[in-house]
């Protein structure tokens, strides 16, 4: 696979700034309006290749920068080597931080603005993520299937939330079964999208209901090497199934099933044919996480100036 260099990002940013006709002072002012404090000196370093965005605050600013420069979402982030090498080969059992995909305060605030509460009026019995990795090693298809039981009469909608760790790239809800997409609120800075799913029928208390939705990144051919499912309340069964149907299985797969902690201990997992499956029974709160890599993935980033 082709390696992305620092110069790719610098050149793309420089051309975008020139095409927009903005000075770096104006770019900085627009970023401040979005809540990102990026100095003119830092912007200059980025577009001359002296440094690249590495720190979390700098990466979070990229989505707003793409909006300001009127370039396609994810086009700047895609030029960063860190997008392609951020999830690297690990020794089995090593520990590394898993970034928190949700800010509880933020998600509660969004739910309140939509007039709803998380997990209101139902409980989850079973939840499955079924992910298919495409030939180019991007995510080809991601189906989410959930079985719930209503806890009150008239329950007819719920919230789902997804947060991407890739700067400027949001996750969206696509094809559905048993429900339709209602309102959606997004926070580009946190790459967070919260969507209201409207069930096809109101439920009676105690009634089970099965529904499905597809998840995708809003930037085509997004490359990821992991998936994490946060389980916020106890469920009878939770699972993740990752399929590599193109005859190019990864060199290494690691999984974690357990409490949500900063440094979880991943364990090596052998593929079963062309797929890996992990599940938790009577599980939650906690997380299920799986990560994979190929031997010819881009190498680790070398030390570089940090912005």
Coordinates of C-alpha atoms in Angstrom, one line a residue:
X1 CA 0.0 0.0 0.0
X2 CA 1.3 3.5 -0.8
X3 CA 2.8 5.4 2.1
X4 CA 1.6 8.9 2.8
X5 CA 4.4 11.5 3.5
X6 CA 4.4 14.7 5.5
X7 CA 4.8 16.7 2.2
X8 CA 1.5 15.4 1.0
X9 CA -0.3 17.1 3.9
X10 CA 1.7 20.3 3.6
X11 CA 1.2 20.6 -0.2
X12 CA -2.6 19.9 0.1
X13 CA -3.0 22.5 2.8
X14 CA -1.0 25.1 1.0
X15 CA -2.9 24.8 -2.2
X16 CA -6.2 24.9 -0.3
X17 CA -5.3 28.0 1.5
X18 CA -4.2 29.7 -1.8
X19 CA -7.4 28.6 -3.5
X20 CA -9.5 30.1 -0.7
X21 CA -7.6 33.4 -0.8
X22 CA -7.3 33.7 2.9
X23 CA -4.3 34.9 4.9
X24 CA -3.2 32.7 7.8
X25 CA -4.4 35.3 10.2
X26 CA -7.9 35.0 8.7
X27 CA -7.7 31.2 8.9
X28 CA -6.8 31.4 12.5
X29 CA -9.7 33.8 13.2
X30 CA -12.1 31.4 11.6
X31 CA -10.7 28.5 13.6
X32 CA -11.2 30.5 16.8
X33 CA -14.8 30.9 15.9
X34 CA -15.1 27.1 15.8
X35 CA -13.4 26.8 19.2
X36 CA -9.9 25.9 18.0
X37 CA -6.9 27.9 19.1
X38 CA -4.2 27.3 16.4
X39 CA -1.5 29.9 16.1
X40 CA -0.4 31.5 12.8
X41 CA 3.1 30.0 13.4
X42 CA 1.6 26.5 13.7
X43 CA -0.4 27.0 10.5
X44 CA 2.7 28.2 8.7
X45 CA 4.7 25.1 9.9
X46 CA 1.9 22.8 8.7
X47 CA 1.8 24.3 5.2
X48 CA 5.6 24.3 4.8
X49 CA 6.1 20.8 6.1
X50 CA 8.1 21.7 9.2
X51 CA 5.5 19.9 11.4
X52 CA 2.2 18.1 11.1
X53 CA -0.8 18.0 13.4
X54 CA -0.1 15.3 16.0
X55 CA -1.6 16.4 19.3
X56 CA -5.3 15.6 19.9
X57 CA -6.3 19.3 19.9
X58 CA -4.5 19.9 16.6
X59 CA -6.2 16.8 15.0
X60 CA -9.6 18.0 16.2
X61 CA -9.1 21.3 14.4
X62 CA -8.7 19.6 11.0
X63 CA -12.5 19.1 10.5
X64 CA -13.1 22.8 11.0
X65 CA -10.2 23.7 8.8
X66 CA -11.7 21.6 6.0
X67 CA -15.0 23.5 6.3
X68 CA -13.2 26.9 6.4
X69 CA -11.1 26.1 3.3
X70 CA -14.2 24.6 1.5
X71 CA -12.5 21.3 0.7
X72 CA -14.1 17.8 0.9
X73 CA -14.5 16.4 4.4
X74 CA -11.6 14.2 5.3
X75 CA -9.4 15.5 2.4
X76 CA -6.8 17.0 4.7
X77 CA -6.9 14.2 7.3
X78 CA -6.4 11.7 4.6
X79 CA -3.0 13.2 3.8
X80 CA -1.7 12.7 7.3
X81 CA 0.6 9.6 7.7
X82 CA -0.9 9.2 11.2
X83 CA -4.3 8.3 9.7
X84 CA -2.8 5.2 8.1
X85 CA -0.3 4.3 10.8
X86 CA -2.0 5.2 14.0
X87 CA -3.0 1.6 14.7
X88 CA 0.2 -0.5 14.5
X89 CA 1.3 -4.0 15.1
X90 CA 1.5 -4.8 18.8
X91 CA 2.9 -7.6 20.8
X92 CA 0.2 -9.8 22.2
X93 CA -0.9 -8.8 25.7
X94 CA 0.7 -5.3 25.6
X95 CA -1.3 -2.5 27.0
X96 CA -2.2 0.8 25.3
X97 CA -4.7 3.6 25.9
X98 CA -8.0 3.4 24.1
X99 CA -9.4 6.9 23.5
X100 CA -12.8 7.5 25.0
X101 CA -15.3 7.6 22.1
X102 CA -17.9 9.5 24.0
X103 CA -18.0 12.4 26.4
X104 CA -20.9 11.6 28.8
X105 CA -21.6 15.3 29.4
X106 CA -21.7 16.0 25.7
X107 CA -24.0 13.1 24.8
X108 CA -26.4 13.9 27.6
X109 CA -26.6 17.5 26.5
X110 CA -27.3 16.4 22.9
X111 CA -30.0 14.0 24.0
X112 CA -31.6 16.8 26.1
X113 CA -31.6 19.1 23.1
X114 CA -33.4 16.4 21.1
X115 CA -36.0 15.9 23.9
X116 CA -34.9 12.4 24.6
X117 CA -32.8 10.4 27.1
X118 CA -30.3 7.6 26.4
X119 CA -31.6 4.1 26.9
X120 CA -35.0 5.4 27.9
X121 CA -38.0 3.0 27.9
X122 CA -36.1 -0.2 26.8
X123 CA -33.3 -2.6 27.6
X124 CA -31.0 -4.3 25.2
X125 CA -31.1 -8.1 25.1
X126 CA -28.6 -8.7 22.3
X127 CA -26.3 -6.4 20.2
X128 CA -24.1 -7.4 17.3
X129 CA -21.7 -5.5 15.0
X130 CA -21.0 -7.4 11.8
X131 CA -18.1 -5.8 9.9
X132 CA -16.8 -6.8 6.4
X133 CA -13.4 -5.6 5.4
X134 CA -13.1 -4.8 1.7
X135 CA -10.4 -5.8 -0.8
X136 CA -8.6 -2.5 -0.3
X137 CA -8.7 -3.1 3.5
X138 CA -11.2 -0.4 4.1
X139 CA -14.5 -1.1 5.8
X140 CA -16.8 -2.4 3.0
X141 CA -20.0 -3.0 5.1
X142 CA -20.9 -2.6 8.8
X143 CA -24.3 -3.9 10.0
X144 CA -25.5 -3.3 13.5
X145 CA -28.3 -5.6 14.8
X146 CA -30.0 -5.0 18.1
X147 CA -32.8 -6.9 20.0
X148 CA -34.5 -4.8 22.7
X149 CA -37.4 -5.2 25.1
X150 CA -39.7 -2.3 25.7
X151 CA -40.1 -1.3 29.4
X152 CA -43.1 1.0 28.9
X153 CA -46.1 1.3 26.5
X154 CA -45.6 3.5 23.5
X155 CA -41.9 3.2 23.3
X156 CA -41.2 4.1 19.6
X157 CA -37.7 5.7 19.3
X158 CA -34.2 5.6 20.6
X159 CA -30.8 7.3 20.2
X160 CA -27.6 5.8 18.8
X161 CA -24.2 7.6 18.8
X162 CA -21.0 7.0 17.0
X163 CA -17.7 8.8 17.4
X164 CA -14.8 8.5 14.8
X165 CA -11.2 8.9 15.9
X166 CA -10.2 10.1 12.5
X167 CA -10.1 14.0 12.4
X168 CA -12.7 15.5 10.2
X169 CA -14.5 12.2 9.4
X170 CA -18.0 11.5 10.8
X171 CA -19.9 8.2 11.0
X172 CA -23.4 8.1 9.4
X173 CA -26.4 5.8 9.5
X174 CA -27.4 4.3 6.2
X175 CA -29.8 1.5 5.3
X176 CA -32.1 0.4 8.1
X177 CA -34.6 -2.4 8.8
X178 CA -37.3 -2.2 11.4
X179 CA -36.7 1.6 11.8
X180 CA -36.0 4.8 10.0
X181 CA -33.6 7.6 10.6
X182 CA -35.0 10.7 12.3
X183 CA -33.0 13.7 13.5
X184 CA -29.2 13.7 13.6
X185 CA -26.9 16.1 15.5
X186 CA -23.2 16.2 14.8
X187 CA -20.3 17.8 16.6
X188 CA -17.4 18.1 14.1
X189 CA -14.9 19.0 16.7
X190 CA -15.5 15.7 18.6
X191 CA -16.3 13.8 15.4
X192 CA -19.5 12.7 17.1
X193 CA -22.8 12.0 15.5
X194 CA -26.0 11.2 17.5
X195 CA -29.0 9.9 15.5
X196 CA -32.6 9.3 16.4
X197 CA -34.0 6.0 15.2
X198 CA -37.7 5.8 14.7
X199 CA -39.1 2.3 15.2
X200 CA -41.6 1.0 12.6
X201 CA -44.2 0.6 15.3
X202 CA -44.8 1.7 18.9
X203 CA -44.1 -1.1 21.4
X204 CA -46.0 -2.4 24.4
X205 CA -44.2 -2.9 27.7
X206 CA -42.5 -6.3 27.6
X207 CA -42.6 -6.6 23.8
X208 CA -39.3 -7.7 22.1
X209 CA -38.2 -5.9 18.9
X210 CA -35.4 -6.5 16.4
X211 CA -34.0 -3.7 14.2
X212 CA -30.9 -3.1 12.1
X213 CA -28.9 -0.2 10.7
X214 CA -25.8 0.2 8.7
X215 CA -22.9 2.4 9.7
X216 CA -20.5 4.1 7.4
X217 CA -17.8 6.8 7.3
X218 CA -18.8 9.9 5.4
X219 CA -15.4 9.8 3.6
X220 CA -15.1 6.9 1.1
X221 CA -12.4 4.2 1.5
X222 CA -11.6 5.3 5.1
X223 CA -8.9 3.1 6.5
X224 CA -9.3 1.8 10.1
X225 CA -7.7 -1.1 11.9
X226 CA -9.9 -1.5 14.9
X227 CA -13.5 -1.3 16.3
X228 CA -14.7 -0.7 19.8
X229 CA -18.2 -1.2 21.1
X230 CA -19.1 0.6 24.4
X231 CA -21.7 -1.2 26.4
X232 CA -23.3 1.2 28.8
X233 CA -25.8 -1.2 30.4
X234 CA -26.0 -4.9 31.0
X235 CA -27.1 -7.0 28.0
X236 CA -27.6 -10.7 27.6
X237 CA -25.3 -11.0 24.6
X238 CA -23.0 -8.5 22.9
X239 CA -20.8 -9.5 19.9
X240 CA -18.4 -8.2 17.2
X241 CA -17.8 -10.2 14.1
X242 CA -15.1 -9.0 11.6
X243 CA -15.0 -10.8 8.2
X244 CA -12.1 -10.7 5.8
X245 CA -13.8 -12.3 2.8
X246 CA -11.3 -11.3 0.1
X247 CA -8.6 -13.9 0.8
X248 CA -6.3 -11.4 2.4
X249 CA -6.5 -12.1 6.1
X250 CA -4.6 -9.8 8.5
X251 CA -1.3 -10.9 10.0
X252 CA -2.4 -10.3 13.6
X253 CA -5.7 -9.9 15.4
X254 CA -6.1 -8.8 19.1
X255 CA -9.2 -8.5 21.2
X256 CA -10.2 -7.1 24.6
X257 CA -13.4 -7.8 26.5
X258 CA -13.8 -6.2 29.9
X259 CA -14.3 -3.1 31.9
X260 CA -13.7 0.3 30.3
X261 CA -10.2 1.3 31.4
X262 CA -7.5 3.5 30.0
X263 CA -4.9 0.7 29.5
X264 CA -6.8 -2.5 28.6
X265 CA -4.8 -5.7 28.1
X266 CA -5.3 -7.0 24.6
X267 CA -4.9 -10.7 23.8
X268 CA -4.0 -12.5 20.6
X269 CA -6.9 -14.1 18.8
X270 CA -6.6 -16.6 16.0
X271 CA -8.8 -16.2 12.9
X272 CA -11.6 -18.7 12.4
X273 CA -11.3 -19.1 8.7
X274 CA -11.6 -15.6 7.3
X275 CA -13.2 -14.0 10.4
X276 CA -12.8 -13.2 14.0
X277 CA -15.7 -13.2 16.5
X278 CA -15.7 -12.0 20.1
X279 CA -18.7 -11.9 22.4
X280 CA -19.8 -11.2 26.0
X281 CA -22.6 -12.9 27.8
X282 CA -24.5 -11.2 30.6
X283 CA -22.1 -8.4 29.9
X284 CA -21.9 -4.7 30.7
X285 CA -21.1 -2.0 31.5
X286 CA -17.8 -2.4 29.6
X287 CA -16.2 -2.5 26.2
X288 CA -15.5 -5.0 23.4
X289 CA -12.6 -4.1 21.2
X290 CA -10.9 -5.7 18.3
X291 CA -7.9 -4.6 16.2
X292 CA -6.0 -6.1 13.3
X293 CA -3.1 -5.3 11.0
X294 CA -1.1 -6.6 8.0
X295 CA 2.6 -7.1 7.9
X296 CA 3.0 -4.7 5.0
X297 CA 1.0 -1.8 6.6
X298 CA 2.9 1.5 6.7
X299 CA 5.8 1.6 9.2
X300 CA 5.7 3.5 12.6
X301 CA 5.9 7.2 12.3
X302 CA 9.4 8.5 13.0
X303 CA 9.8 11.2 15.8
X304 CA 8.8 14.5 14.4
X305 CA 8.0 18.1 15.7
X306 CA 4.7 18.1 17.6
X307 CA 2.2 20.8 17.2

